[in-house]
Each structure stands twice: as C-alpha cells, then as structure tokens.
XYZ file of C-alpha atoms in Angstrom:
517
model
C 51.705 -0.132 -6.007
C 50.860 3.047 -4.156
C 47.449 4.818 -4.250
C 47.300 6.680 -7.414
C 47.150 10.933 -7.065
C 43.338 12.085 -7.023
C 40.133 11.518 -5.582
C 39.096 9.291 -3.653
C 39.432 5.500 -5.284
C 36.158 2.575 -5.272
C 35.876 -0.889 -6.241
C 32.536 -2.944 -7.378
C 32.944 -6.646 -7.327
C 29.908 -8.007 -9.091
C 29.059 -11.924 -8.663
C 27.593 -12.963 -12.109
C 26.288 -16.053 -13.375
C 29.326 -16.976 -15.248
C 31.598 -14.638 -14.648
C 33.369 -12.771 -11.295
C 33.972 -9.012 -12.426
C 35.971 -6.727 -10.371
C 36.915 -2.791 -10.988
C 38.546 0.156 -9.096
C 38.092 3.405 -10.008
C 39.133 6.503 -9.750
C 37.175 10.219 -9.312
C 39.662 12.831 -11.543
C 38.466 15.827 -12.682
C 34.985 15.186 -12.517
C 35.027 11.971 -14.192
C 35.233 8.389 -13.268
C 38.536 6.327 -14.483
C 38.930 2.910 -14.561
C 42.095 1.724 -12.614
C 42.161 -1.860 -12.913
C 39.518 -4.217 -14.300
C 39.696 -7.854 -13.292
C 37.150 -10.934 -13.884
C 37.329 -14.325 -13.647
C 34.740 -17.228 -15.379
C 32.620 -19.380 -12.978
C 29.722 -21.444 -13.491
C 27.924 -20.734 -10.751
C 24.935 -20.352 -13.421
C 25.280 -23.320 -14.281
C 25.204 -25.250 -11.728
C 22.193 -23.111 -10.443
C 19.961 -23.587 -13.692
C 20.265 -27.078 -13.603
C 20.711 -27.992 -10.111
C 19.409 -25.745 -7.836
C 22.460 -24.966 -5.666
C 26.225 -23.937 -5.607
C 28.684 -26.330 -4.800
C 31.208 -26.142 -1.926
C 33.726 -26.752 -4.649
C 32.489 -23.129 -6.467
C 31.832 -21.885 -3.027
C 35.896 -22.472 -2.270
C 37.178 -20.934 -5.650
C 34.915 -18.003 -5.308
C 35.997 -17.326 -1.646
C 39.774 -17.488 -3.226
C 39.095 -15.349 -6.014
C 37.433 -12.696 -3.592
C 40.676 -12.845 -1.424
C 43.072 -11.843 -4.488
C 40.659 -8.999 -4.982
C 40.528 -7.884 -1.471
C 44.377 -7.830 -1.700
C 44.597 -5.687 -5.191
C 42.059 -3.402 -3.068
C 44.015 -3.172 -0.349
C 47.495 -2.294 -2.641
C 45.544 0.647 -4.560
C 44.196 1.690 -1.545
C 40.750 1.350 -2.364
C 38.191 4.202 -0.024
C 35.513 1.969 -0.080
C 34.002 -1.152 -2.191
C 30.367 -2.681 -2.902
C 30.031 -6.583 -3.762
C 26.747 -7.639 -5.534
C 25.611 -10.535 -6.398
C 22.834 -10.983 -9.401
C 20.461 -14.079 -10.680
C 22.872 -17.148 -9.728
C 23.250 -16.480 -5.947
C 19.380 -15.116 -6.163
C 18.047 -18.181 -7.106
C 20.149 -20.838 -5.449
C 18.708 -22.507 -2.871
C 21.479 -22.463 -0.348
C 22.158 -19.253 -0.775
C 22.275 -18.280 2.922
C 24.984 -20.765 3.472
C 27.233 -19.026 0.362
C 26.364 -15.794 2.049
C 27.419 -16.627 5.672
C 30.478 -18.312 4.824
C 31.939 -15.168 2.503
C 30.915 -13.542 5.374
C 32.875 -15.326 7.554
C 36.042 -16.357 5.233
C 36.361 -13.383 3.552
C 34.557 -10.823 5.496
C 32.706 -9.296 2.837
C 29.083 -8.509 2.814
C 27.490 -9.269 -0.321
C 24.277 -7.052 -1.808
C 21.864 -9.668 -3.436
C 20.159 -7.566 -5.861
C 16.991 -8.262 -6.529
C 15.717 -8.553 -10.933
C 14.273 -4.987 -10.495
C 17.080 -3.255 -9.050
C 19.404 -4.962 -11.232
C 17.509 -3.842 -14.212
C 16.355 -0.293 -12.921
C 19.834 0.408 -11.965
C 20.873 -0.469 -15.930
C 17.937 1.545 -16.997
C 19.195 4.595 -15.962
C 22.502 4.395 -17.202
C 20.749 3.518 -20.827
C 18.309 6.570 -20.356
C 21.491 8.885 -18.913
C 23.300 7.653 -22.708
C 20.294 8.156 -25.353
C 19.471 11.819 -23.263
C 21.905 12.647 -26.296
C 19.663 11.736 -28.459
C 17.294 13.550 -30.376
C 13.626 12.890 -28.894
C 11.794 12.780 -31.752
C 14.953 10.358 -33.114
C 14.137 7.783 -30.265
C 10.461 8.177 -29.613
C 8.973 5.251 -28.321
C 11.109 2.692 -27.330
C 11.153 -1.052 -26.256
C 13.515 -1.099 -23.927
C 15.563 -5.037 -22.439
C 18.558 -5.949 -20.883
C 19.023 -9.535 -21.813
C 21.231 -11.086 -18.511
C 22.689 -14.793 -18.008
C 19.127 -15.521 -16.377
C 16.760 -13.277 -16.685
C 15.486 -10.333 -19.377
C 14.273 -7.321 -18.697
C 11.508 -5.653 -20.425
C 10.476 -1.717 -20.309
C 8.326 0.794 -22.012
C 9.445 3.849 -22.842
C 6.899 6.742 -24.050
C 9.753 9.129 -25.081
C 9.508 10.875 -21.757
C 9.053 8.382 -19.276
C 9.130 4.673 -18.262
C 5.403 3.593 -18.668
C 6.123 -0.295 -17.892
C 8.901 -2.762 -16.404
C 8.433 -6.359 -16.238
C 11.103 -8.681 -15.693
C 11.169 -12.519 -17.307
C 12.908 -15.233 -15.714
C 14.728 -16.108 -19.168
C 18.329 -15.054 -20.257
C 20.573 -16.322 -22.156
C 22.501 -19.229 -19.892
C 18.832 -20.021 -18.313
C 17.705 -20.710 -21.674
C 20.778 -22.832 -23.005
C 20.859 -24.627 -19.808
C 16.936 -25.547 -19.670
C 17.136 -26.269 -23.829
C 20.712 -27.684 -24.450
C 19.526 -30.886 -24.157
C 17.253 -31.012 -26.582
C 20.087 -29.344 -29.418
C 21.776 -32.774 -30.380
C 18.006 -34.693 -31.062
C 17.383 -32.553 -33.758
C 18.803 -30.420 -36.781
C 15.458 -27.766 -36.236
C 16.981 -27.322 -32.273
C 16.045 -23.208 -32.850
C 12.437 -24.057 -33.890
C 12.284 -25.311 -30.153
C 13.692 -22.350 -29.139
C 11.567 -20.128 -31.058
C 8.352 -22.322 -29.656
C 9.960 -21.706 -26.377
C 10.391 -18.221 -26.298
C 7.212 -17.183 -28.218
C 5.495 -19.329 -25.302
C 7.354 -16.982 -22.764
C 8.119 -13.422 -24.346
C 5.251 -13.572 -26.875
C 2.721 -13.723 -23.831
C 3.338 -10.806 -22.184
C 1.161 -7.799 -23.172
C 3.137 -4.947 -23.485
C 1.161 -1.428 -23.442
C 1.828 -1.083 -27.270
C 1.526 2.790 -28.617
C -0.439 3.838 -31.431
C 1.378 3.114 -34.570
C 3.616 0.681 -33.011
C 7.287 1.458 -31.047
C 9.774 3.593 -32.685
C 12.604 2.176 -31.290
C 14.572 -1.180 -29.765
C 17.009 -1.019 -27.125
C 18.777 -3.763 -26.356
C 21.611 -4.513 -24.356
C 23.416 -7.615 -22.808
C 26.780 -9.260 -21.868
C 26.681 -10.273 -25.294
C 25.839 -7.009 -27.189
C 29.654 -6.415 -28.016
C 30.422 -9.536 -29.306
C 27.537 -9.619 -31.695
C 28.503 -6.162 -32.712
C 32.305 -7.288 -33.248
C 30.937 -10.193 -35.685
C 28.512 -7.672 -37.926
C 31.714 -4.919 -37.905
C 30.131 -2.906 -35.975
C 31.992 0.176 -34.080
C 30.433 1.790 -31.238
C 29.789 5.416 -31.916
C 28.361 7.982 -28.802
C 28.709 5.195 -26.389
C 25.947 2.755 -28.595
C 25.986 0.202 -31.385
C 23.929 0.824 -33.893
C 22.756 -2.609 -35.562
C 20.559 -3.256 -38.472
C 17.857 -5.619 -37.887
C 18.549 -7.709 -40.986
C 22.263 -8.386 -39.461
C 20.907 -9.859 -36.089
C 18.395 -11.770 -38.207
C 21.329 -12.922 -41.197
C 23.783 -13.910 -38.157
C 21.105 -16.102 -36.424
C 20.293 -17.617 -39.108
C 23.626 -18.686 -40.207
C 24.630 -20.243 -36.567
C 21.085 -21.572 -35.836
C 21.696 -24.850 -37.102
C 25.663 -25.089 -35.772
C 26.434 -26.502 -32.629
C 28.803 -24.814 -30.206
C 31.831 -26.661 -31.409
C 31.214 -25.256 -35.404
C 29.737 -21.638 -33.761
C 33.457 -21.894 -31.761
C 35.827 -22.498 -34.965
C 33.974 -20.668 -37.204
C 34.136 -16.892 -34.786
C 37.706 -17.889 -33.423
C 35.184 -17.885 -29.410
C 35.196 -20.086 -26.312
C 32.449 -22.859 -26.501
C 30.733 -21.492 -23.585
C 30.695 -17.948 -25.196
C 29.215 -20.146 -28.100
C 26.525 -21.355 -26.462
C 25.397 -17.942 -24.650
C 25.539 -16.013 -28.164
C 23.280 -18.630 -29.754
C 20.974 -18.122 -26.903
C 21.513 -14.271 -26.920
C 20.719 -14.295 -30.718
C 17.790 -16.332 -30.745
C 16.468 -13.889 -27.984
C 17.433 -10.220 -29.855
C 15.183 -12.007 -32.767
C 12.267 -12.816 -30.548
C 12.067 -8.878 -29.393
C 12.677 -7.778 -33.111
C 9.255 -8.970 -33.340
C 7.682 -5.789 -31.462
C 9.204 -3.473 -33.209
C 9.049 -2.172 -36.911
C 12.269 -0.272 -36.558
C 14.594 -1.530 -39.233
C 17.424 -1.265 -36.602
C 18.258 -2.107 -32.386
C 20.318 0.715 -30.721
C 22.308 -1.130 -28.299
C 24.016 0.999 -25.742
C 27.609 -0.449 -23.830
C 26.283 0.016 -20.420
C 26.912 -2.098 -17.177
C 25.481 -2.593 -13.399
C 28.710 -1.590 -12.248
C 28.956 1.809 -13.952
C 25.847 3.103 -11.940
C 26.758 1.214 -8.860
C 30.306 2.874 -8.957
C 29.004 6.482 -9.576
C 27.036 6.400 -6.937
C 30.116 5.936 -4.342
C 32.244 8.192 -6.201
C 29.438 10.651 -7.051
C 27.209 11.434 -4.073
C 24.773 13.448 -5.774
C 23.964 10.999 -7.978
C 22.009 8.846 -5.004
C 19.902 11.597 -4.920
C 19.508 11.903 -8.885
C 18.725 7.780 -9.282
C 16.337 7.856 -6.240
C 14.208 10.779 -8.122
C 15.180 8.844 -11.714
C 13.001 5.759 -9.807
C 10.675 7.731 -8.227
C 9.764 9.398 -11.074
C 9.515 6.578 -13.877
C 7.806 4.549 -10.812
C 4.898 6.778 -10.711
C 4.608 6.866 -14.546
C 4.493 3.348 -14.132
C 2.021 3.400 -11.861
C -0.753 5.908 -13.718
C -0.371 3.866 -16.740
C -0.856 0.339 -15.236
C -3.703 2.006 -13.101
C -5.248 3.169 -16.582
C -4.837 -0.399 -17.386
C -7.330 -1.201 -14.501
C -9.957 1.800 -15.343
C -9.609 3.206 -12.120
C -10.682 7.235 -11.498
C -7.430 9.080 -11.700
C -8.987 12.264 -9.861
C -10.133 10.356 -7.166
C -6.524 8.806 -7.397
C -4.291 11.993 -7.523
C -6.579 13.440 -4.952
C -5.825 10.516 -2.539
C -2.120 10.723 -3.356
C -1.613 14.695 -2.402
C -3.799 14.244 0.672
C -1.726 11.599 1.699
C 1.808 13.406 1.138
C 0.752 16.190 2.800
C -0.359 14.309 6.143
C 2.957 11.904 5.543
C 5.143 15.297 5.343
C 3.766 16.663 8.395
C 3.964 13.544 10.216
C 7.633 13.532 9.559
C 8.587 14.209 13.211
C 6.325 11.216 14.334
C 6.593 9.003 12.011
C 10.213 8.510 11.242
C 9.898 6.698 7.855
C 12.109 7.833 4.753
C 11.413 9.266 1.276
C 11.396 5.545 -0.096
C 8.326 5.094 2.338
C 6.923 8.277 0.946
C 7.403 6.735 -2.464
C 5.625 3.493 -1.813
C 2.174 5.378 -0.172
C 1.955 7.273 -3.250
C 2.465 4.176 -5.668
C -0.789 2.748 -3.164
C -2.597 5.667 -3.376
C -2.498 5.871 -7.243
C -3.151 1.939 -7.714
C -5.269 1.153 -4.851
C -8.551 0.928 -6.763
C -7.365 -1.580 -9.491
C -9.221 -4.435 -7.854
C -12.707 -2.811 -8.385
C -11.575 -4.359 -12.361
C -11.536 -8.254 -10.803
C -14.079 -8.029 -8.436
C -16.021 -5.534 -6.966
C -17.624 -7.396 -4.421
C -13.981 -8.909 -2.886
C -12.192 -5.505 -4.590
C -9.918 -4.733 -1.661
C -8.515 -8.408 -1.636
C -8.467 -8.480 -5.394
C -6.098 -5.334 -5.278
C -3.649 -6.682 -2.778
C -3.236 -10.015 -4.860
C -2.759 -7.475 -7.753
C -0.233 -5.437 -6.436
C 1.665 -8.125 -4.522
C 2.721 -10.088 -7.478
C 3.109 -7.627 -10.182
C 6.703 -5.810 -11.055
C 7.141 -1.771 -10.477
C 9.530 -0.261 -11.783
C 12.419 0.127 -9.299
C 10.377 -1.904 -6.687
C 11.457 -4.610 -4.436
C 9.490 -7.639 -3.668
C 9.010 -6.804 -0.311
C 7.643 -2.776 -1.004
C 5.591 -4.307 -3.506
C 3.772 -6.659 -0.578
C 3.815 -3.245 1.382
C 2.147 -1.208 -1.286
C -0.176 -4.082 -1.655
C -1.101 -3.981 2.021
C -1.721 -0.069 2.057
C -4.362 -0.960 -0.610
C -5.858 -3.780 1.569
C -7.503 -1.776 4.291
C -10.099 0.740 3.831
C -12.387 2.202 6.726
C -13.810 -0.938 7.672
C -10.895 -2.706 7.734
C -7.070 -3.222 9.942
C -4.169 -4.469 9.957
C -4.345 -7.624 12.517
C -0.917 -8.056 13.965
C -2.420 -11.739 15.053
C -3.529 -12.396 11.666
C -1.876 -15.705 10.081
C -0.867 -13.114 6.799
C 0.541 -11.121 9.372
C 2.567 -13.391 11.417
C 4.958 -13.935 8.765
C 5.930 -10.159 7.727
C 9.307 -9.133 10.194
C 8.209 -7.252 12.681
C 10.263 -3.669 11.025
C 8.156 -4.397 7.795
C 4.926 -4.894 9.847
C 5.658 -1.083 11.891
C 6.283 0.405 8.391
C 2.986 -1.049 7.072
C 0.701 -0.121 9.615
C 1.849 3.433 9.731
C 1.222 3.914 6.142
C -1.745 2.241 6.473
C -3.288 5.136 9.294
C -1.657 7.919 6.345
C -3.961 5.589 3.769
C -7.006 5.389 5.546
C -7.435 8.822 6.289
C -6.206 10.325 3.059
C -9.096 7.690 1.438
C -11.671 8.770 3.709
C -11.415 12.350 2.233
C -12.734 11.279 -1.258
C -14.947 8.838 -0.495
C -17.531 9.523 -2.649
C -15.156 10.180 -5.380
C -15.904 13.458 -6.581
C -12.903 15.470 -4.836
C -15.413 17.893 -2.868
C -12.053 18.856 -1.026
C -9.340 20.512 -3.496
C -7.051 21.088 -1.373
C -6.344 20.411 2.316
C -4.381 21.949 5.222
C -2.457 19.867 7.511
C -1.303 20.961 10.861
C 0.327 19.262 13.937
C -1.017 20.839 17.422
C 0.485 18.934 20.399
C -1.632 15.807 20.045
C -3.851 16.665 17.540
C -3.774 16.562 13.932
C -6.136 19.155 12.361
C -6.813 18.570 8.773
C -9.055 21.663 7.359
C -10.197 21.519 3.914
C -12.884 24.119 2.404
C -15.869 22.867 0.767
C -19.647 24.454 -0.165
C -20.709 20.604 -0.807
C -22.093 17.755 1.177
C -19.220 16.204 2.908
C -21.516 14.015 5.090
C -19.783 10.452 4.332
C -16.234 12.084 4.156
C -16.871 13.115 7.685
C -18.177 9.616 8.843
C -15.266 7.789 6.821
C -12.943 9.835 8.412
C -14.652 8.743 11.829
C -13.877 5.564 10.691
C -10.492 5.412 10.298
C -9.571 8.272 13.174
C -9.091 5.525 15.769
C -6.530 3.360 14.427
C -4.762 6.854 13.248
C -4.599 7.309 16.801
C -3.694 3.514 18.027
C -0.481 3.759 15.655
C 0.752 7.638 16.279
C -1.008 8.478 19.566
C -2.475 11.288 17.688
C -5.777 12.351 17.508
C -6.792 13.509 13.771
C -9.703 16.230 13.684
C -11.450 17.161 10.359
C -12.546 20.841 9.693
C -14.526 21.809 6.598
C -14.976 25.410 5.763
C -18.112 26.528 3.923
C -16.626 28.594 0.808
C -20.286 30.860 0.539
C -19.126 34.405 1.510
C-alpha cells in the first residue's frame, strides 16, 4: 500500500474500556479524511471495574493488537501518531507495569488522559458542531458525555461553559458494579434508578432561571440508540425526542441481556452497556424540561487528530479552555460570595507582573492560566471559615473539577491560594515533600506573582486601577497612581517583597503617584 497523494497522514490509537480504536487520516484540501479505521473489543473495563487490575493475559493481546497497528502505520506511511489511553488504564492499579511494558514491547508511549481532558477535549468538538446552531435555538444547555466509566457533566449559559464536573459512573462501571444484583429481581432498574439518583441526583448543578433549554448528550452508545428510534443524523447531530429514550427504556428495563440481544439483532455485551446507557440518558432527562436531547456524533479522536493535522487548532483549543475555564471560575467564585472587584483586580495585577517576568520566569501560557484561575478563586474559603480561610480555600480548590484542569494544576492553583503575606511555601514542609520537585519550582514562582499582586488590594477597595510594571536590571518597579490611603498596601507589599526576591533574585519596589494636580 503506498502513502496516499496529499498532506501529511496521522494516526490516533485510543485505549478504551472495551474497545481498541485505531484511525489514520489524511489532511486534503483543508479537511481531514479518514483513511482506515480499525478497532478491536477488549475488556480491559471489565476486568478493571471489578478487579482492580489488567491481566497479563489482556496485557499480551493488547501489546499484539498495537503491533498490527504499528505495521498498518508503517504501510500508509503514517507522519506521526498519538496513543491515549482513557478510564480503564486510569484506574487500574498496575497501571505503571501496562505502561512500561508497551513501552518496552511495542515502543509506544501512551498519553493517560486524565476525566477532564478527556471530557474538555469532547466539549469542544460538541461546542465547534452546535456553533451552527441558532443561539437563541440552544440557549442553556446541560451538557454530558456518558463514557464506559465515567460521565461528564457541564453547564452551558449559551455563551460559555459556567460548570464541569465529572462523575465516576458510565455505562460499563455501572453494569459491572449492578449486574449482580439484575437476576435477584424482576424491578433490577428500580436499583438502578435508586443508584443513580443517589449519585447524579446529588450534585447541584448551577440551575438558570426558568430551568435549561437544552440536553446534550453524547456517548459510545448515542448511535445505536438513535438506529433503534429511526433516527438519521442530520448537521452532524441526532435529534431525539425525550418520550423515545423514555418508551425504549422502558420496554428493555425489565429484559435481560440475552432477550435485549434477540430482540435488537446486538452483541450481549452491547446489550448490557445500552441498558446501562439508557437508564443513564433517563436520569439526566430529569434536569431538563426540553421535550427533546440533541445528541451530537462526536469523538476524542476527532479533536485529538485535528490538532496534529491542524496546527492552529492547538492554539484555538488552548484559548477554547482558557476561556470556558475562567467562566468557570467567576461563576463557582459567585458560588462562594467572594468580591469580584477585589478578584479581577488581583487577576490583571498579577498578569501584568507574570508578563513582564517572562524573561525570568520561564513558565508557559498554561502557567499564566492557572495564576489567574487562583487569583479569581482565592477568596472562596472566607465562605467555610474565616478564621482558617486560607486553608479552607486550598482544600476547596484542591479537590474540586475545572474545566480543562488537571489534578495536579488544580493542587497548584490551590497552593497559589494558600499563602498570603504572612505566609510561604516551606520546601521542608511534610505537604511539601511529596510535590516533584518541577511542580514545587512552578508553585513557588506563582506564589511570589500571588503575593504581591494580593498585597495591592488588600483592603479590598481597588485604590490602584491600574498599575505599571517595569523590569530595571534587578529591580522590579511597580507604579500605580492613587489620591487614597495606600498605607496597608504598602506594608503588605513589604510583606511579601522578600520571598519575591528569594525566588527571582529581584527586588520589587512599589511607587504610588498622588493623582491631585
């Protein structure tokens, strides 16, 4: 087979929970072609949900699989190739030991993506597809992609994402955990329902006056379920009326997988997952009065693949996340009754010293990203405690999801919030001790940024509009004008000037200008 005229040519290999999905494509024209699609079934979700681990025997047959792809790579000539792995290899225990040995047997390196890359990354191909839409058609919008083990839940305000929370539920997770339980009883989807209202029906989502507008919903089950109610995509979407999610449920839920099988002409293991799926899609119907879901035929390896193919697209996602994780942000701050002025203020002071640090600091936009996400929720503790509210906002931050976020950026926003004047970071502290020492660098930098940026609204009543930032040898000269008291500014920023100058080897110097002529 020789490598097809055109652009260049890329492959994603995705490692799901039940199935391993391979597909080269092609840049022609503008637009990205699908050369060859592959996948083959595993249970590696399986034997995850239940068990904890993957066996050596899955371990073996993956490792094969992965060496027929590499050689239908390798015959279309493939430019370059991205493996990712999702919630299976995520959760299982061993997964260091799978990693190292594809490593080693067939030299691949494979991307564990983390539930809120995953999602975001799914998000924005959904978003990209209703853009078509007419605004006022979608308005506000519950937004989930229902995976093999876990669902993800967003808020959409009809401009923006407003919140993103992911669930450790999908469909295999919640056969798996329930299946068990299907042949004691004839009412096996009234556990389910209990289940799932105990889980989903929990979370408070930031509901809009007069309800949401809209349901999006999407999953590796959407087509099938569309295929049974005779539904044909149109624009990209299925459009699916409530009452035929809720009629189909109700016909399989008391049908085991061997009836649900015969009676759809499907795999018993498809079976199972659509019962699971369907029970699910009802659950979320709950939220929302629309008398219809809009469920768009996306996948993670659409926006994985345009990013290799399409290099300005990097750029667009990173601003797509940067912008919907600031949204997020302001609202869950709003949440927490903190003073947005003080907030903003904080935020611009602390871009402009982080932009003119640039040449001293060497950290990326991403870092820029995750000072401003501090600086807008650092005051949420003050809602827990306001005696302890520093420590109450790092517990906050640390364990809550962002959209876009990692785990780990989320413990580093939560540590930019930690320290205020007063206050470190103590590279000999126990907390301390177990961050990498990279992570640690990147922390206490921001941290110096933090500090001072803080310092110049203490009193939280923005005295300084505006500030000017300049780098002069080794001095930083921040001059701000001002006709008010600035008294405790100035000793805050006293405050926090040394470790500014431990980290960067800079001394910071305040300057306020009187603004009487």
């Amino acid at each position: 087979m020789n490598k097809k005229k055109g652009g260049k040519i890329a492959a994603v290999i995705d490692i799901g929970s039940n199935l391993l999905k391979m597909r080269i494509c092609q840049l022609r024209k503008g637009e990205i072609v699908t050369l060859d699609r592959l996948q083959y079934p595993l249970n590696l979700g399986h034997e995850v949900f239940t068990g904890g681990k993957i066996s050596f025997e899955s371990l073996r047959e993956l490792s094969s699989i992965l060496h027929g792809y590499s050689d239908i790579m390798a015959e279309y000539g493939v430019d370059q190739y991205k493996v990712v792995a999702t919630t299976a290899l995520r959760e299982a225990k061993n997964r260091a030991y799978v990693l190292d040995q594809l490593k080693i047997q067939n030299d691949m390196t494979v991307e564990v993506l983390e539930d809120s890359q995953e999602k975001t990354l799914i998000y924005s191909e959904i978003l990209a597809g209703l853009q078509t839409m007419a605004p006022q058609k979608m308005g506000n919008a519950l937004i989930s992609y229902i995976g093999a083990g876990t669902i993800g839940l967003s808020v959409f305000d009809g401009q923006n994402m407003v919140f993103s929370q992911n669930v450790p539920m999908g469909a295999l997770k919640l056969h798996d955990m329930l299946g068990s339980i299907q042949e004691e009883t004839d009412s096996f989807y009234v556990v389910v329902k209990e289940y799932l209202d105990s889980i989903i029906g929990r979370i408070r989502l930031p509901q809009p006056e007069g309800g949401f507008e809209s349901l999006v919903l999407t999953g590796n089950e959407i087509e099938l379920i569309a295929k049974i109610c005779g539904i044909e995509p149109e624009n990209g979407r299925y459009i699916i009326k409530a009452k035929q999610i809720k009629s189909l449920f109700k016909e399989i839920r008391s049908l085991s997988k061997e009836k649900i099988s015969d009676r759809f002409g499907i795999e018993e293991e498809v079976a199972e997952l659509l019962y699971s799926a369907l029970a699910i899609y009802v659950r979320l119907m709950q939220f929302v009065k629309a008398d219809h879901i809009i469920a768009p035929k996306v996948d993670l390896w659409f926006a994985l693949m345009k990013q290799m193919l399409i290099p300005k697209s990097a750029n667009e996602y990173a601003e797509h996340v940067r912008v919907n994780a600031l949204s997020c942000a302001r609202a869950m701050a709003r949440v927490y009754n903190v003073n947005e002025h003080h907030t903003e203020n904080i935020r611009k002071f602390a871009c402009k010293i982080f932009d003119k640090m640039k040449g001293m600091h060497g950290l990326d936009r991403r870092k820029r990203l995750l000072l401003e996400l501090a600086s807008i929720m650092h005051d949420c503790g003050h809602y827990v405690n306001a005696k302890e509210h520093l420590s109450s906002s790092f517990d906050l931050l640390k364990n809550i999801d962002l959209y876009g976020m990692t785990a780990e950026e989320m413990l580093i926003i939560a540590y930019i919030a930690r320290y205020n004047e007063y206050d470190v970071p103590n590279y000999d502290g126990l907390e301390f001790i177990r961050i990498r020492e990279p992570i640690r660098l990147v922390i206490s930098k921001l941290v110096a940024i933090f500090r001072l940026a803080n310092a110049l609204d203490k009193a939280h009543k923005q005295k300084l509009d505006d500030i000017k930032v300049r780098l002069d040898k080794n001095r930083l000269l921040i001059t701000g004008e001002s006709n008010e008291n600035l008294y405790l500014e100035k000793w805050a920023f006293e405050q926090t000037a040394p470790f500014f100058k431990e980290v960067f080897g800079i001394n910071p110097e305040l300057t306020i200008k009187s603004t009487m002529i």
